[in-house]
Amino acid sequence: MLKGRHLIGSEDFTIRELEEIFKLADEIIEDQDSFLDSCHGKILGTLFYEPSTRTRLSFESAMLRLGGNVIGFSEAASSSVKKGESIPDTVRTVGSYADIIAMRHPKEGAPRLASFYSPVPIINAGDGGHQHPTQTLTDLLTIRNTKGQFSNLTIGLCGDLKFGRTVHSLIKALSKYENNSFVLISPQELKIPDYIKSDVLDKNNIKYIEVERLEDVMSSLDILYMTRVQKERFFNEADYIRLKDSYILDSKKMDLARKDLTVLHPLPRVNEISYEVDTDPRACYFQQVKFGMYVRMALMLKLLGVR
């Protein structure tokens, strides 16, 4: 069903198609050795126009563990982009060498533009403050394994909700499932964009509240999704310095939470989660990293149409 498709936004796949990917990811987790040569002879092209650690290495390790190879660049300055090459020309060129492309770009909409010209599937690995659908697949697989369901959940999203592309993608994805509600926790300056509220939450009659104090809502949450305040999205450093310490999750706040809370974070963190929380069994963000590799393995197998 997914062979040859692009993944640009978290809304691109139906619930049924997502379930296909998650079931395959579960098979990979159960018996990774069975998939060692699944992508033998296949090449992943990684076009990363801005820095990345987890996402880029996750894609690369996923393809290598499937028996394939990787080509690409980790910064635009090391490619012909520095000479002025356009996105359409870059993807048409790399698409002549690779079977599938993972692309990260600071400009919103760049991967969608690339998909119009690419001869191979394009996977959006993050575009500015817009979306990050493979992080959403990672988040969903983690939720599936820790909560056992995608419905009837109260999800707290905390920190930079304005520029946080992972937050935008996750809201869109979880809005497909029944009886979920959202608690949006941020300072006024970093509130969720109006288009997310109007086009996703309000349009689908999904319950949500906006608050500024994390302590006031900890006890009501099934999932707490922490985010860092992103320095690279600010034009004014003074604003960043003023807001960067708005929320810090520590053991005292964890004492207010349910025993079965799941704490997620797309990483990297700066100081928004205290290191003392890492040993709490409810802290699942490093499990999340591992799930990210498995779900990208499953996604590429599906888009390439190979087992």
mmCIF file of C-alpha atoms in Angstrom:
data_model
loop_
_atom_site.group_PDB
_atom_site.id
_atom_site.type_symbol
_atom_site.label_atom_id
_atom_site.label_comp_id
_atom_site.label_asym_id
_atom_site.label_seq_id
_atom_site.Cartn_x
_atom_site.Cartn_y
_atom_site.Cartn_z
ATOM 1 C CA MET A 1 0.000 0.000 0.000
ATOM 2 C CA LEU A 2 2.836 2.410 0.766
ATOM 3 C CA LYS A 3 5.357 1.531 -1.936
ATOM 4 C CA GLY A 4 6.589 4.633 -3.768
ATOM 5 C CA ARG A 5 4.783 7.077 -1.468
ATOM 6 C CA HIS A 6 6.278 10.213 0.079
ATOM 7 C CA LEU A 7 6.000 11.077 3.785
ATOM 8 C CA ILE A 8 5.792 14.853 4.125
ATOM 9 C CA GLY A 9 3.309 15.367 6.977
ATOM 10 C CA SER A 10 1.985 13.242 9.818
ATOM 11 C CA GLU A 11 -1.470 13.396 8.231
ATOM 12 C CA ASP A 12 -0.263 11.656 5.039
ATOM 13 C CA PHE A 13 -0.954 8.134 6.302
ATOM 14 C CA THR A 14 -4.264 6.679 7.471
ATOM 15 C CA ILE A 15 -4.669 4.868 10.774
ATOM 16 C CA ARG A 16 -4.587 1.576 8.878
ATOM 17 C CA GLU A 17 -1.354 2.515 7.112
ATOM 18 C CA LEU A 18 0.230 3.610 10.385
ATOM 19 C CA GLU A 19 -0.723 0.292 11.934
ATOM 20 C CA GLU A 20 1.047 -1.509 9.060
ATOM 21 C CA ILE A 21 4.244 0.354 9.895
ATOM 22 C CA PHE A 22 3.963 -0.284 13.641
ATOM 23 C CA LYS A 23 3.302 -4.004 13.170
ATOM 24 C CA LEU A 24 6.375 -4.287 10.968
ATOM 25 C CA ALA A 25 8.413 -2.326 13.530
ATOM 26 C CA ASP A 26 7.273 -4.797 16.201
ATOM 27 C CA GLU A 27 8.453 -7.677 13.974
ATOM 28 C CA ILE A 28 11.840 -5.998 13.588
ATOM 29 C CA ILE A 29 12.156 -5.486 17.348
ATOM 30 C CA GLU A 30 11.248 -9.137 17.914
ATOM 31 C CA ASP A 31 13.692 -10.582 15.363
ATOM 32 C CA GLN A 32 16.049 -8.016 13.882
ATOM 33 C CA ASP A 33 18.310 -10.672 12.337
ATOM 34 C CA SER A 34 15.546 -11.635 9.901
ATOM 35 C CA PHE A 35 15.807 -8.202 8.277
ATOM 36 C CA LEU A 36 19.594 -7.884 7.962
ATOM 37 C CA ASP A 37 19.646 -8.148 4.161
ATOM 38 C CA SER A 38 16.208 -6.724 3.380
ATOM 39 C CA CYS A 39 17.648 -3.608 1.703
ATOM 40 C CA HIS A 40 20.720 -5.189 0.151
ATOM 41 C CA GLY A 41 21.566 -3.114 -2.923
ATOM 42 C CA LYS A 42 19.374 -0.180 -1.824
ATOM 43 C CA ILE A 43 20.748 3.296 -1.119
ATOM 44 C CA LEU A 44 19.389 5.984 1.203
ATOM 45 C CA GLY A 45 20.221 9.599 0.339
ATOM 46 C CA THR A 46 20.361 11.924 3.365
ATOM 47 C CA LEU A 47 19.973 15.618 2.529
ATOM 48 C CA PHE A 48 20.409 17.489 5.803
ATOM 49 C CA TYR A 49 20.442 21.236 5.296
ATOM 50 C CA GLU A 50 20.617 21.854 9.068
ATOM 51 C CA PRO A 51 22.306 20.042 11.983
ATOM 52 C CA SER A 52 20.981 16.772 13.350
ATOM 53 C CA THR A 53 22.289 13.978 15.534
ATOM 54 C CA ARG A 54 19.452 11.578 16.365
ATOM 55 C CA THR A 55 17.394 11.901 13.195
ATOM 56 C CA ARG A 56 20.260 11.631 10.722
ATOM 57 C CA LEU A 57 22.083 8.839 12.568
ATOM 58 C CA SER A 58 18.789 7.041 13.146
ATOM 59 C CA PHE A 59 18.045 7.021 9.410
ATOM 60 C CA GLU A 60 21.574 5.976 8.555
ATOM 61 C CA SER A 61 21.757 3.199 11.143
ATOM 62 C CA ALA A 62 18.288 2.006 10.077
ATOM 63 C CA MET A 63 19.384 1.569 6.455
ATOM 64 C CA LEU A 64 22.722 0.009 7.412
ATOM 65 C CA ARG A 65 20.980 -2.495 9.707
ATOM 66 C CA LEU A 66 18.744 -3.425 6.783
ATOM 67 C CA GLY A 67 21.799 -4.207 4.664
ATOM 68 C CA GLY A 68 21.672 -1.072 2.520
ATOM 69 C CA ASN A 69 24.032 1.866 2.062
ATOM 70 C CA VAL A 70 23.906 5.617 2.656
ATOM 71 C CA ILE A 71 25.066 8.660 0.706
ATOM 72 C CA GLY A 72 24.409 12.339 1.313
ATOM 73 C CA PHE A 73 25.479 15.426 3.224
ATOM 74 C CA SER A 74 25.082 16.564 6.832
ATOM 75 C CA GLU A 75 25.309 20.296 6.150
ATOM 76 C CA ALA A 76 24.436 22.372 3.116
ATOM 77 C CA ALA A 77 27.872 24.013 3.070
ATOM 78 C CA SER A 78 29.467 20.714 2.045
ATOM 79 C CA SER A 79 27.261 20.326 -1.046
ATOM 80 C CA SER A 80 26.503 22.148 -4.297
ATOM 81 C CA VAL A 81 23.805 24.040 -2.408
ATOM 82 C CA LYS A 82 26.642 26.402 -1.434
ATOM 83 C CA LYS A 83 27.055 27.127 -5.147
ATOM 84 C CA GLY A 84 23.397 28.017 -5.465
ATOM 85 C CA GLU A 85 21.889 24.712 -6.590
ATOM 86 C CA SER A 86 18.098 24.587 -6.191
ATOM 87 C CA ILE A 87 16.138 21.977 -4.235
ATOM 88 C CA PRO A 88 14.545 20.522 -7.413
ATOM 89 C CA ASP A 89 17.955 20.055 -9.035
ATOM 90 C CA THR A 90 19.465 18.560 -5.888
ATOM 91 C CA VAL A 91 16.727 15.946 -5.418
ATOM 92 C CA ARG A 92 16.667 15.037 -9.104
ATOM 93 C CA THR A 93 20.418 14.491 -8.950
ATOM 94 C CA VAL A 94 20.472 12.516 -5.698
ATOM 95 C CA GLY A 95 17.373 10.616 -6.827
ATOM 96 C CA SER A 96 19.459 9.327 -9.749
ATOM 97 C CA TYR A 97 21.829 7.674 -7.265
ATOM 98 C CA ALA A 98 19.582 6.750 -4.324
ATOM 99 C CA ASP A 99 16.405 4.678 -3.969
ATOM 100 C CA ILE A 100 14.906 6.833 -1.203
ATOM 101 C CA ILE A 101 15.713 10.256 0.295
ATOM 102 C CA ALA A 102 15.472 11.620 3.837
ATOM 103 C CA MET A 103 15.516 15.430 3.824
ATOM 104 C CA ARG A 104 15.802 18.020 6.594
ATOM 105 C CA HIS A 105 15.541 21.709 5.762
ATOM 106 C CA PRO A 106 15.173 24.936 7.797
ATOM 107 C CA LYS A 107 12.487 26.265 5.433
ATOM 108 C CA GLU A 108 8.914 25.112 5.937
ATOM 109 C CA GLY A 109 7.566 23.297 2.892
ATOM 110 C CA ALA A 110 10.951 22.437 1.380
ATOM 111 C CA PRO A 111 10.424 18.633 1.512
ATOM 112 C CA ARG A 112 7.011 19.015 -0.122
ATOM 113 C CA LEU A 113 8.626 21.015 -2.920
ATOM 114 C CA ALA A 114 11.247 18.288 -3.252
ATOM 115 C CA SER A 115 8.545 15.622 -3.567
ATOM 116 C CA PHE A 116 7.193 17.294 -6.727
ATOM 117 C CA TYR A 117 10.516 16.717 -8.500
ATOM 118 C CA SER A 118 12.006 13.609 -6.901
ATOM 119 C CA PRO A 119 12.017 10.323 -8.852
ATOM 120 C CA VAL A 120 12.177 8.415 -5.531
ATOM 121 C CA PRO A 121 10.247 8.612 -2.227
ATOM 122 C CA ILE A 122 10.970 11.682 -0.087
ATOM 123 C CA ILE A 123 10.800 11.449 3.699
ATOM 124 C CA ASN A 124 10.502 14.738 5.561
ATOM 125 C CA ALA A 125 13.089 14.616 8.351
ATOM 126 C CA GLY A 126 11.970 18.017 9.681
ATOM 127 C CA ASP A 127 11.180 21.301 7.937
ATOM 128 C CA GLY A 128 11.697 24.447 9.995
ATOM 129 C CA GLY A 129 9.033 24.875 12.662
ATOM 130 C CA HIS A 130 6.458 23.000 10.570
ATOM 131 C CA GLN A 131 6.455 19.195 10.851
ATOM 132 C CA HIS A 132 8.636 16.218 11.748
ATOM 133 C CA PRO A 133 6.596 13.139 10.777
ATOM 134 C CA THR A 134 9.217 10.455 11.456
ATOM 135 C CA GLN A 135 9.638 11.806 14.982
ATOM 136 C CA THR A 136 5.870 11.437 15.258
ATOM 137 C CA LEU A 137 6.111 7.803 14.152
ATOM 138 C CA THR A 138 8.765 7.393 16.839
ATOM 139 C CA ASP A 139 6.524 9.009 19.442
ATOM 140 C CA LEU A 140 3.544 6.864 18.437
ATOM 141 C CA LEU A 141 5.503 3.618 18.533
ATOM 142 C CA THR A 142 6.764 4.561 22.004
ATOM 143 C CA ILE A 143 3.223 5.349 23.169
ATOM 144 C CA ARG A 144 1.985 2.083 21.658
ATOM 145 C CA ASN A 145 4.589 0.135 23.626
ATOM 146 C CA THR A 146 4.209 2.017 26.927
ATOM 147 C CA LYS A 147 0.463 2.745 27.015
ATOM 148 C CA GLY A 148 -0.884 0.013 24.748
ATOM 149 C CA GLN A 149 -3.317 2.395 23.045
ATOM 150 C CA PHE A 150 -3.660 5.627 21.095
ATOM 151 C CA SER A 151 -7.140 6.584 22.327
ATOM 152 C CA ASN A 152 -8.626 7.894 25.588
ATOM 153 C CA LEU A 153 -5.429 9.714 26.552
ATOM 154 C CA THR A 154 -4.700 13.089 28.107
ATOM 155 C CA ILE A 155 -1.518 14.395 26.525
ATOM 156 C CA GLY A 156 0.424 17.297 28.015
ATOM 157 C CA LEU A 157 2.679 19.206 25.616
ATOM 158 C CA CYS A 158 5.120 21.466 27.412
ATOM 159 C CA GLY A 159 7.629 24.130 26.396
ATOM 160 C CA ASP A 160 8.087 25.593 22.938
ATOM 161 C CA LEU A 161 4.747 24.896 21.271
ATOM 162 C CA LYS A 162 5.128 27.713 18.751
ATOM 163 C CA PHE A 163 8.239 26.518 16.908
ATOM 164 C CA GLY A 164 8.152 22.880 18.021
ATOM 165 C CA ARG A 165 7.549 20.938 14.801
ATOM 166 C CA THR A 166 7.423 17.656 16.733
ATOM 167 C CA VAL A 167 4.506 19.022 18.755
ATOM 168 C CA HIS A 168 2.598 20.106 15.652
ATOM 169 C CA SER A 169 3.030 16.705 14.022
ATOM 170 C CA LEU A 170 2.082 14.785 17.165
ATOM 171 C CA ILE A 171 -1.129 16.762 17.657
ATOM 172 C CA LYS A 172 -2.139 16.062 14.057
ATOM 173 C CA ALA A 173 -1.416 12.351 14.442
ATOM 174 C CA LEU A 174 -3.114 11.794 17.821
ATOM 175 C CA SER A 175 -6.135 13.799 16.669
ATOM 176 C CA LYS A 176 -7.012 10.873 14.388
ATOM 177 C CA TYR A 177 -7.781 8.696 17.400
ATOM 178 C CA GLU A 178 -10.870 8.755 19.614
ATOM 179 C CA ASN A 179 -11.364 10.649 22.835
ATOM 180 C CA ASN A 180 -7.920 12.196 23.208
ATOM 181 C CA SER A 181 -7.485 15.579 24.868
ATOM 182 C CA PHE A 182 -4.531 17.952 25.022
ATOM 183 C CA VAL A 183 -3.084 20.165 27.734
ATOM 184 C CA LEU A 184 -0.964 22.870 26.104
ATOM 185 C CA ILE A 185 1.610 24.179 28.570
ATOM 186 C CA SER A 186 3.686 27.169 27.487
ATOM 187 C CA PRO A 187 4.430 30.828 28.137
ATOM 188 C CA GLN A 188 2.319 33.275 26.141
ATOM 189 C CA GLU A 189 5.166 33.942 23.715
ATOM 190 C CA LEU A 190 5.464 30.244 22.763
ATOM 191 C CA LYS A 191 1.811 29.245 22.505
ATOM 192 C CA ILE A 192 0.633 26.764 19.901
ATOM 193 C CA PRO A 193 0.020 28.433 16.494
ATOM 194 C CA ASP A 194 -3.555 29.452 15.792
ATOM 195 C CA TYR A 195 -3.713 27.305 12.659
ATOM 196 C CA ILE A 196 -3.127 24.151 14.736
ATOM 197 C CA LYS A 197 -6.006 25.105 17.008
ATOM 198 C CA SER A 198 -8.401 26.090 14.226
ATOM 199 C CA ASP A 199 -7.485 23.549 11.520
ATOM 200 C CA VAL A 200 -6.883 20.525 13.745
ATOM 201 C CA LEU A 201 -8.258 20.831 17.275
ATOM 202 C CA ASP A 202 -11.325 23.036 16.804
ATOM 203 C CA LYS A 203 -12.188 21.548 13.427
ATOM 204 C CA ASN A 204 -12.302 18.042 14.903
ATOM 205 C CA ASN A 205 -13.966 19.065 18.200
ATOM 206 C CA ILE A 206 -10.981 17.891 20.220
ATOM 207 C CA LYS A 207 -10.784 19.018 23.827
ATOM 208 C CA TYR A 208 -7.810 21.121 24.859
ATOM 209 C CA ILE A 209 -6.813 23.700 27.429
ATOM 210 C CA GLU A 210 -3.932 26.175 27.482
ATOM 211 C CA VAL A 211 -2.094 26.769 30.761
ATOM 212 C CA GLU A 212 1.172 28.315 31.885
ATOM 213 C CA ARG A 213 1.968 26.267 35.021
ATOM 214 C CA LEU A 214 3.112 22.655 34.629
ATOM 215 C CA GLU A 215 2.560 21.932 38.322
ATOM 216 C CA ASP A 216 -1.161 22.621 38.041
ATOM 217 C CA VAL A 217 -1.797 19.835 35.523
ATOM 218 C CA MET A 218 0.760 17.100 36.281
ATOM 219 C CA SER A 219 -1.749 14.892 38.078
ATOM 220 C CA SER A 220 -4.141 14.830 35.099
ATOM 221 C CA LEU A 221 -1.694 13.609 32.431
ATOM 222 C CA ASP A 222 -1.244 10.182 30.865
ATOM 223 C CA ILE A 223 1.624 11.444 28.713
ATOM 224 C CA LEU A 224 3.928 14.427 29.219
ATOM 225 C CA TYR A 225 5.784 15.520 26.086
ATOM 226 C CA MET A 226 8.585 17.905 27.035
ATOM 227 C CA THR A 227 10.345 20.139 24.498
ATOM 228 C CA ARG A 228 13.303 22.470 24.625
ATOM 229 C CA VAL A 229 13.087 26.159 23.812
ATOM 230 C CA GLN A 230 14.854 26.246 20.428
ATOM 231 C CA LYS A 231 17.536 28.907 20.265
ATOM 232 C CA GLU A 232 17.898 28.472 16.499
ATOM 233 C CA ARG A 233 14.291 29.599 15.896
ATOM 234 C CA PHE A 234 14.705 32.965 17.659
ATOM 235 C CA PHE A 235 15.674 36.170 15.903
ATOM 236 C CA ASN A 236 16.258 37.961 19.207
ATOM 237 C CA GLU A 237 18.693 36.291 21.623
ATOM 238 C CA ALA A 238 17.322 38.306 24.545
ATOM 239 C CA ASP A 239 13.925 36.661 24.044
ATOM 240 C CA TYR A 240 15.541 33.234 24.032
ATOM 241 C CA ILE A 241 17.460 33.906 27.247
ATOM 242 C CA ARG A 242 14.291 35.170 28.922
ATOM 243 C CA LEU A 243 12.245 32.096 27.970
ATOM 244 C CA LYS A 244 14.726 29.214 27.904
ATOM 245 C CA ASP A 245 14.217 28.226 31.542
ATOM 246 C CA SER A 246 10.415 28.510 31.530
ATOM 247 C CA TYR A 247 9.908 24.836 32.390
ATOM 248 C CA ILE A 248 12.189 22.373 34.141
ATOM 249 C CA LEU A 249 10.870 18.918 34.962
ATOM 250 C CA ASP A 250 12.402 17.648 38.201
ATOM 251 C CA SER A 251 11.682 14.989 40.821
ATOM 252 C CA LYS A 252 9.386 17.310 42.786
ATOM 253 C CA LYS A 253 7.122 17.771 39.781
ATOM 254 C CA MET A 254 7.284 14.036 39.070
ATOM 255 C CA ASP A 255 5.970 13.427 42.594
ATOM 256 C CA LEU A 256 2.760 15.163 41.502
ATOM 257 C CA ALA A 257 2.252 12.835 38.535
ATOM 258 C CA ARG A 258 0.436 9.547 38.088
ATOM 259 C CA LYS A 259 2.340 6.322 38.662
ATOM 260 C CA ASP A 260 1.753 5.299 35.045
ATOM 261 C CA LEU A 261 2.754 8.609 33.434
ATOM 262 C CA THR A 262 4.900 8.347 30.286
ATOM 263 C CA VAL A 263 7.453 11.153 29.871
ATOM 264 C CA LEU A 264 8.642 11.731 26.305
ATOM 265 C CA HIS A 265 11.080 14.193 24.745
ATOM 266 C CA PRO A 266 12.213 14.394 21.085
ATOM 267 C CA LEU A 267 15.725 15.390 22.254
ATOM 268 C CA PRO A 268 18.166 17.013 22.402
ATOM 269 C CA ARG A 269 17.442 18.404 25.827
ATOM 270 C CA VAL A 270 19.177 21.405 27.297
ATOM 271 C CA ASN A 271 17.992 21.746 30.879
ATOM 272 C CA GLU A 272 14.209 21.260 30.628
ATOM 273 C CA ILE A 273 14.435 17.777 32.178
ATOM 274 C CA SER A 274 16.639 17.414 35.221
ATOM 275 C CA TYR A 275 19.079 14.481 35.075
ATOM 276 C CA GLU A 276 17.565 13.133 38.292
ATOM 277 C CA VAL A 277 14.433 12.264 36.301
ATOM 278 C CA ASP A 278 16.388 9.885 34.027
ATOM 279 C CA THR A 279 16.261 7.088 36.606
ATOM 280 C CA ASP A 280 12.495 7.369 37.047
ATOM 281 C CA PRO A 281 10.841 4.385 35.279
ATOM 282 C CA ARG A 282 8.311 6.787 33.778
ATOM 283 C CA ALA A 283 11.069 8.551 31.807
ATOM 284 C CA CYS A 284 10.914 6.953 28.344
ATOM 285 C CA TYR A 285 12.879 9.364 26.170
ATOM 286 C CA PHE A 286 15.903 7.115 25.675
ATOM 287 C CA GLN A 287 13.636 4.180 24.825
ATOM 288 C CA GLN A 288 12.112 6.617 22.361
ATOM 289 C CA VAL A 289 15.490 6.984 20.622
ATOM 290 C CA LYS A 290 15.730 3.230 20.036
ATOM 291 C CA PHE A 291 12.136 3.032 18.809
ATOM 292 C CA GLY A 292 13.026 5.790 16.330
ATOM 293 C CA MET A 293 15.511 3.548 14.561
ATOM 294 C CA TYR A 294 13.101 0.612 14.414
ATOM 295 C CA VAL A 295 10.209 2.658 13.055
ATOM 296 C CA ARG A 296 12.439 4.217 10.377
ATOM 297 C CA MET A 297 13.545 0.725 9.381
ATOM 298 C CA ALA A 298 9.887 -0.263 8.996
ATOM 299 C CA LEU A 299 9.003 2.947 7.154
ATOM 300 C CA MET A 300 11.774 2.565 4.568
ATOM 301 C CA LEU A 301 10.893 -1.084 3.973
ATOM 302 C CA LYS A 302 7.291 -0.074 3.305
ATOM 303 C CA LEU A 303 8.118 2.868 1.011
ATOM 304 C CA LEU A 304 10.623 0.770 -0.927
ATOM 305 C CA GLY A 305 8.214 -2.150 -1.164
ATOM 306 C CA VAL A 306 10.741 -4.699 0.127
ATOM 307 C CA ARG A 307 10.600 -7.222 2.990
#
